[in-house]
Amino acid sequence: MMKALGSTRLSRRRFLAAGASLAIGAIAAPHVARADDPVLRITGWGGKWGDVMKAEIGPAFESEFKCKLQTDSAFPYLPKLQASSRSAPIYDVLHTNSNEQWAAAEMGLVEPKVDPKLVPNLADVYPYAVSDKIVGVSIFTSAIGLGMRTDKGYGSITSWKELWDAKYNGVRGGYVIPVNSLGQAFLMMCGTLFGKGQTDLDAAYTALEKLKPIKIVDFTGAMEKMLLSGEVGLCVIHDSGIYRYDGQNQPTDFIAPSEGVLSLEQVLTITPGSKVKELANAYVNYMLRPEVQKRLAETVWYSPANRKVKLDAKYDAKLLTTPEKVSKLIQVDWKWYNERKDEIDQRVNRIFRA
Amino acid sequence: MSQAPTQRINGLALFILPSVLLFALFFFLPIGLMAVMSVLTGNPVVAPRVAFTTRHYARIVDDPYYLEVIWTTLRIGLLTTLVALAIGYPLAHWMARIKSRTGHALLLMAVLAPMLTGIVVRTFAWMTLLSDKGVINQTLISLGLISQPLKLMYSETGIVVGLVHIYVPFMVLTLTGVIGRIDERLEQAAENLGASPLRAFIEVTLPLSLPGILAGSLLVFALAISAYVTPILLGGFQIMTLPVLIYQQISANFNVGFAAALGIVLLLISLVLVIAYNRALGLVSGQRELQ
């Protein structure tokens, strides 16, 4: 007897095939539905920044602008952008620190300025955010100063120069200057403290020699951990690296030295070869919106660049939210620094070798 | 009329073709590209005008700092290899000669257990032991044996300790296979002819295990000189090795050409050392195939 074609009997094989198809369909459906949405490829930090971007800020942008946000948080970004084609860059918007943005601009990888006509919120930012020391626009800044343990009886610290005090030998912390923005900014501060100014490299090198013994790390997160564990007692750090542990009863505090705090800017730039320039500008504008700035500032303790942002009292008291506070920021001439980076790296690598 | 010879495709050649292609694609091509990049002024794929240059190599030769970095890398590699061999050989010998299956299994588990944990985790574990606030220093301070922490981290010693812990299993596993294949009756014959157990080992077992020593040492040396995580974390950036310098040139200086030149120098030095090591061992053991 021949088996009837188109039999409706549900065999185990058919059941499994149907089940698998349904499962694949259910998983793929949202992706298929959004396949036509334009994709904006950006870079961004991990940690709390990444969490709030993924959970709130990013989805809200996607919903409003009917697009897909694709974030690369695997640092370093610039070598990847450098290796990609100029006409089809790997990112549309590059978010990184100012020193790298200057290097990217010098290589022609990012546009040096953001157009105020396309980014209206640019009109509301503090002057430092679009100064001649900035490529693109700084959306946030941190203050680089000193971090200290409050349980070691060090007393009151008011000056950068106290980092050189012999009593901090063995518990002094700094950065790998060739790879870290804070370390590079601190080197420039050494020139100011002990020489004729930021560009006095000889004075800076002599000061760095005298700073030994010092424990050096490549990343601010590592410095936070060393300070929290007591491995270092006094170190160079940015304010958000201390304030983000607010409410956890950690015996640490941030010191804004009397000579001024250095600026650690979070900068956005747009790549010249981006195929979604309109969306890229919209993203930069969105990141400067007061409500977005407030949410991020109160999550990661970054000082917002938009003058119109009103933070809650707890944050307002500590972050740089007024023209007077912002005026204490010292910006580094990264263009000058990057032109001499190889020479500086060779010298500081020698200074800090064991 | 002569019949054209029919050529049959070798089945073995077809079998190894995917491996050859894979090897060419992921080994020869990247190294070739690296060699090309090391003599160019920029990346020809993205830069409009690129020329040939020897400036990257000249920079390495002209500045003694880079020669010091190369020597530091080799020194750490050689020390790690020697210590791993000194620890690994007795262990491998024991594993190869143990009669109890349970004992062999337990030893194998002991050797393999650390490999079940990632390199980063193991290095952090060493940091908790060796740092100023680590277990060793704090114990010694609490016992009153020292007043200031010993400098166990941020030194070459710390790096070698970390690397040896990571790479000893590679040495042991390589040696166990070779020693296990040596006929025990050869040692017994030497002892029957009047040799002491030590002399039998030195005259018989050790020379016969030289291929294993060579393979294990080369493996550990290659891994040690290319290590990045352990020198960074246990050296605290104060010990500069070539992989660290190469990463620095790519990630922070964006100088791919110079990084490629450093990579080629590391490759050439390793190649020379491997050939020299091979010949030296061959001469010592009298095994012509090693020369």
Coordinates of N, CA and C in Angstrom, one line a residue, chain A residues 75-76 78-79 82-86 100 103 107 152 170 176 178-179 214-218 226 229-231 341-342 345-346 349-350 352-354, chain B residues 43 45-47 59 63-66 68 131-134 151 154-155 228 232 236-240 245 247-256:
Chain A
F75 N 38.5 48.4 24.3 CA 39.6 49.4 24.2 C 40.8 48.6 23.8
P76 N 41.8 49.1 23.0 CA 41.8 50.5 22.4 C 41.1 50.6 21.1
L78 N 41.4 53.3 18.8 CA 42.0 54.0 17.7 C 42.8 53.1 16.7
P79 N 43.5 52.0 17.2 CA 44.2 51.2 16.2 C 43.2 50.5 15.3
Q82 N 42.2 53.0 12.8 CA 43.3 53.3 12.0 C 43.4 52.2 10.9
A83 N 43.1 50.9 11.3 CA 43.2 49.8 10.3 C 42.0 49.7 9.3
S84 N 40.9 50.4 9.6 CA 39.8 50.3 8.7 C 39.9 51.4 7.6
S85 N 39.1 51.1 6.6 CA 39.1 52.0 5.4 C 38.6 53.4 5.8
R86 N 39.2 54.4 5.2 CA 38.8 55.8 5.4 C 37.4 56.0 4.9
E100 N 43.8 61.0 22.5 CA 43.6 60.0 21.4 C 42.8 60.7 20.3
A103 N 45.2 62.6 18.2 CA 46.0 61.7 17.4 C 45.2 61.3 16.2
M107 N 45.7 62.1 12.1 CA 45.8 61.1 11.1 C 44.6 61.2 10.1
K152 N 45.1 56.5 57.2 CA 46.5 56.3 57.4 C 47.1 57.5 58.2
G170 N 56.7 53.9 48.7 CA 56.1 52.6 48.8 C 54.6 52.6 48.7
V176 N 51.2 54.5 33.8 CA 52.2 54.2 32.7 C 52.0 55.3 31.7
P178 N 53.2 56.3 28.8 CA 52.9 56.1 27.4 C 51.5 55.7 27.0
V179 N 50.8 55.0 27.9 CA 49.5 54.5 27.5 C 48.3 55.1 28.3
I214 N 57.5 54.4 43.0 CA 56.1 54.6 42.7 C 55.5 53.4 42.0
K215 N 54.3 53.1 42.4 CA 53.6 51.9 41.8 C 52.8 52.5 40.6
I216 N 53.0 51.9 39.4 CA 52.3 52.4 38.3 C 51.4 51.4 37.7
V217 N 50.3 51.9 37.2 CA 49.3 51.1 36.5 C 48.9 51.7 35.2
D218 N 48.2 50.9 34.4 CA 47.9 51.4 33.0 C 46.5 51.9 32.9
M226 N 43.8 49.6 43.7 CA 45.0 49.7 44.6 C 44.7 50.6 45.8
S229 N 42.4 48.8 48.2 CA 43.0 47.7 49.0 C 44.1 48.2 49.9
G230 N 44.5 49.5 49.8 CA 45.6 50.0 50.6 C 46.9 49.8 50.0
E231 N 47.0 49.2 48.8 CA 48.3 49.0 48.2 C 49.0 50.4 47.9
K341 N 55.5 62.6 21.4 CA 55.1 61.4 22.2 C 56.2 60.3 22.2
D342 N 56.7 60.1 21.0 CA 57.8 59.0 21.0 C 59.0 59.3 21.9
D345 N 57.9 59.1 25.5 CA 57.7 57.7 25.9 C 59.1 57.0 26.2
Q346 N 60.0 57.2 25.3 CA 61.4 56.6 25.4 C 62.0 57.0 26.8
N349 N 59.9 55.6 29.8 CA 60.1 54.2 30.0 C 61.4 53.9 30.7
R350 N 62.4 54.7 30.4 CA 63.7 54.5 31.0 C 63.6 54.9 32.5
F352 N 61.1 54.8 34.6 CA 60.3 54.0 35.5 C 60.7 52.5 35.4
R353 N 61.7 52.2 34.6 CA 62.1 50.7 34.6 C 62.6 50.3 35.9
A354 N 62.4 49.1 36.2 CA 62.9 48.6 37.5 C 64.4 48.4 37.5
Chain B
N43 N 50.5 52.5 6.2 CA 49.6 51.3 5.8 C 49.1 51.6 4.4
V45 N 47.0 50.2 2.6 CA 45.6 50.1 2.4 C 44.8 51.4 2.6
V46 N 45.3 52.1 3.6 CA 44.5 53.3 3.9 C 45.3 54.6 3.6
A47 N 46.6 54.6 3.6 CA 47.3 55.8 3.3 C 47.6 56.0 1.8
R59 N 65.9 52.7 14.0 CA 65.6 53.1 15.4 C 65.9 52.1 16.4
D63 N 69.1 53.0 19.1 CA 68.8 53.4 20.5 C 69.0 52.1 21.4
P64 N 70.0 52.2 22.3 CA 70.3 51.1 23.2 C 69.1 50.6 24.1
Y65 N 68.1 51.5 24.2 CA 67.0 51.1 25.1 C 66.3 49.9 24.5
Y66 N 66.1 49.9 23.2 CA 65.4 48.8 22.5 C 66.2 47.5 22.6
E68 N 68.2 46.8 25.1 CA 68.0 46.4 26.5 C 66.7 45.6 26.6
S131 N 52.2 40.7 46.3 CA 52.2 42.2 46.5 C 52.6 42.7 47.9
D132 N 52.7 44.0 48.0 CA 53.1 44.5 49.3 C 52.1 44.1 50.4
K133 N 50.8 44.2 50.0 CA 49.8 43.8 51.0 C 49.4 42.3 50.8
G134 N 50.2 41.6 50.1 CA 49.9 40.2 49.8 C 50.2 39.2 51.0
K151 N 60.3 43.2 48.1 CA 60.0 43.6 46.7 C 59.8 42.3 45.8
Y154 N 56.8 43.5 40.8 CA 57.5 44.6 40.0 C 58.9 44.3 39.8
S155 N 59.3 43.0 39.6 CA 60.7 42.6 39.4 C 60.6 41.4 38.4
Y228 N 52.4 38.3 27.5 CA 52.0 39.7 27.7 C 51.4 40.0 29.1
I232 N 53.0 42.2 32.3 CA 52.3 43.4 32.6 C 51.9 43.5 34.1
G236 N 54.4 45.1 36.8 CA 53.9 46.4 37.1 C 54.3 47.5 36.1
F237 N 54.5 47.1 34.8 CA 55.0 48.0 33.8 C 56.4 48.6 34.0
Q238 N 57.1 48.0 35.0 CA 58.4 48.5 35.2 C 59.5 47.6 34.6
I239 N 59.0 46.5 34.1 CA 59.9 45.6 33.3 C 59.3 45.6 31.9
M240 N 60.1 46.2 31.0 CA 59.6 46.3 29.6 C 60.1 45.1 28.8
L245 N 56.1 46.2 24.7 CA 56.5 47.4 23.9 C 55.7 47.4 22.6
Y247 N 52.7 46.1 22.0 CA 51.4 46.5 22.3 C 51.3 48.1 22.5
Q248 N 52.3 48.6 23.2 CA 52.3 50.0 23.5 C 52.4 50.8 22.2
Q249 N 53.2 50.3 21.3 CA 53.4 51.0 20.0 C 52.1 51.0 19.2
I250 N 51.3 49.9 19.3 CA 50.1 49.8 18.5 C 49.0 50.5 19.2
S251 N 48.8 50.3 20.5 CA 47.6 50.9 21.2 C 47.7 52.3 21.6
A252 N 49.0 52.8 21.8 CA 49.1 54.2 22.3 C 49.9 55.1 21.4
N253 N 50.8 54.5 20.6 CA 51.6 55.3 19.7 C 51.1 55.2 18.2
F254 N 50.2 54.2 18.0 CA 49.6 54.0 16.7 C 50.7 53.9 15.6
N255 N 51.8 53.3 16.0 CA 52.9 53.2 15.1 C 53.1 51.7 14.7
V256 N 52.3 51.3 13.7 CA 52.2 49.9 13.3 C 53.5 49.4 12.7

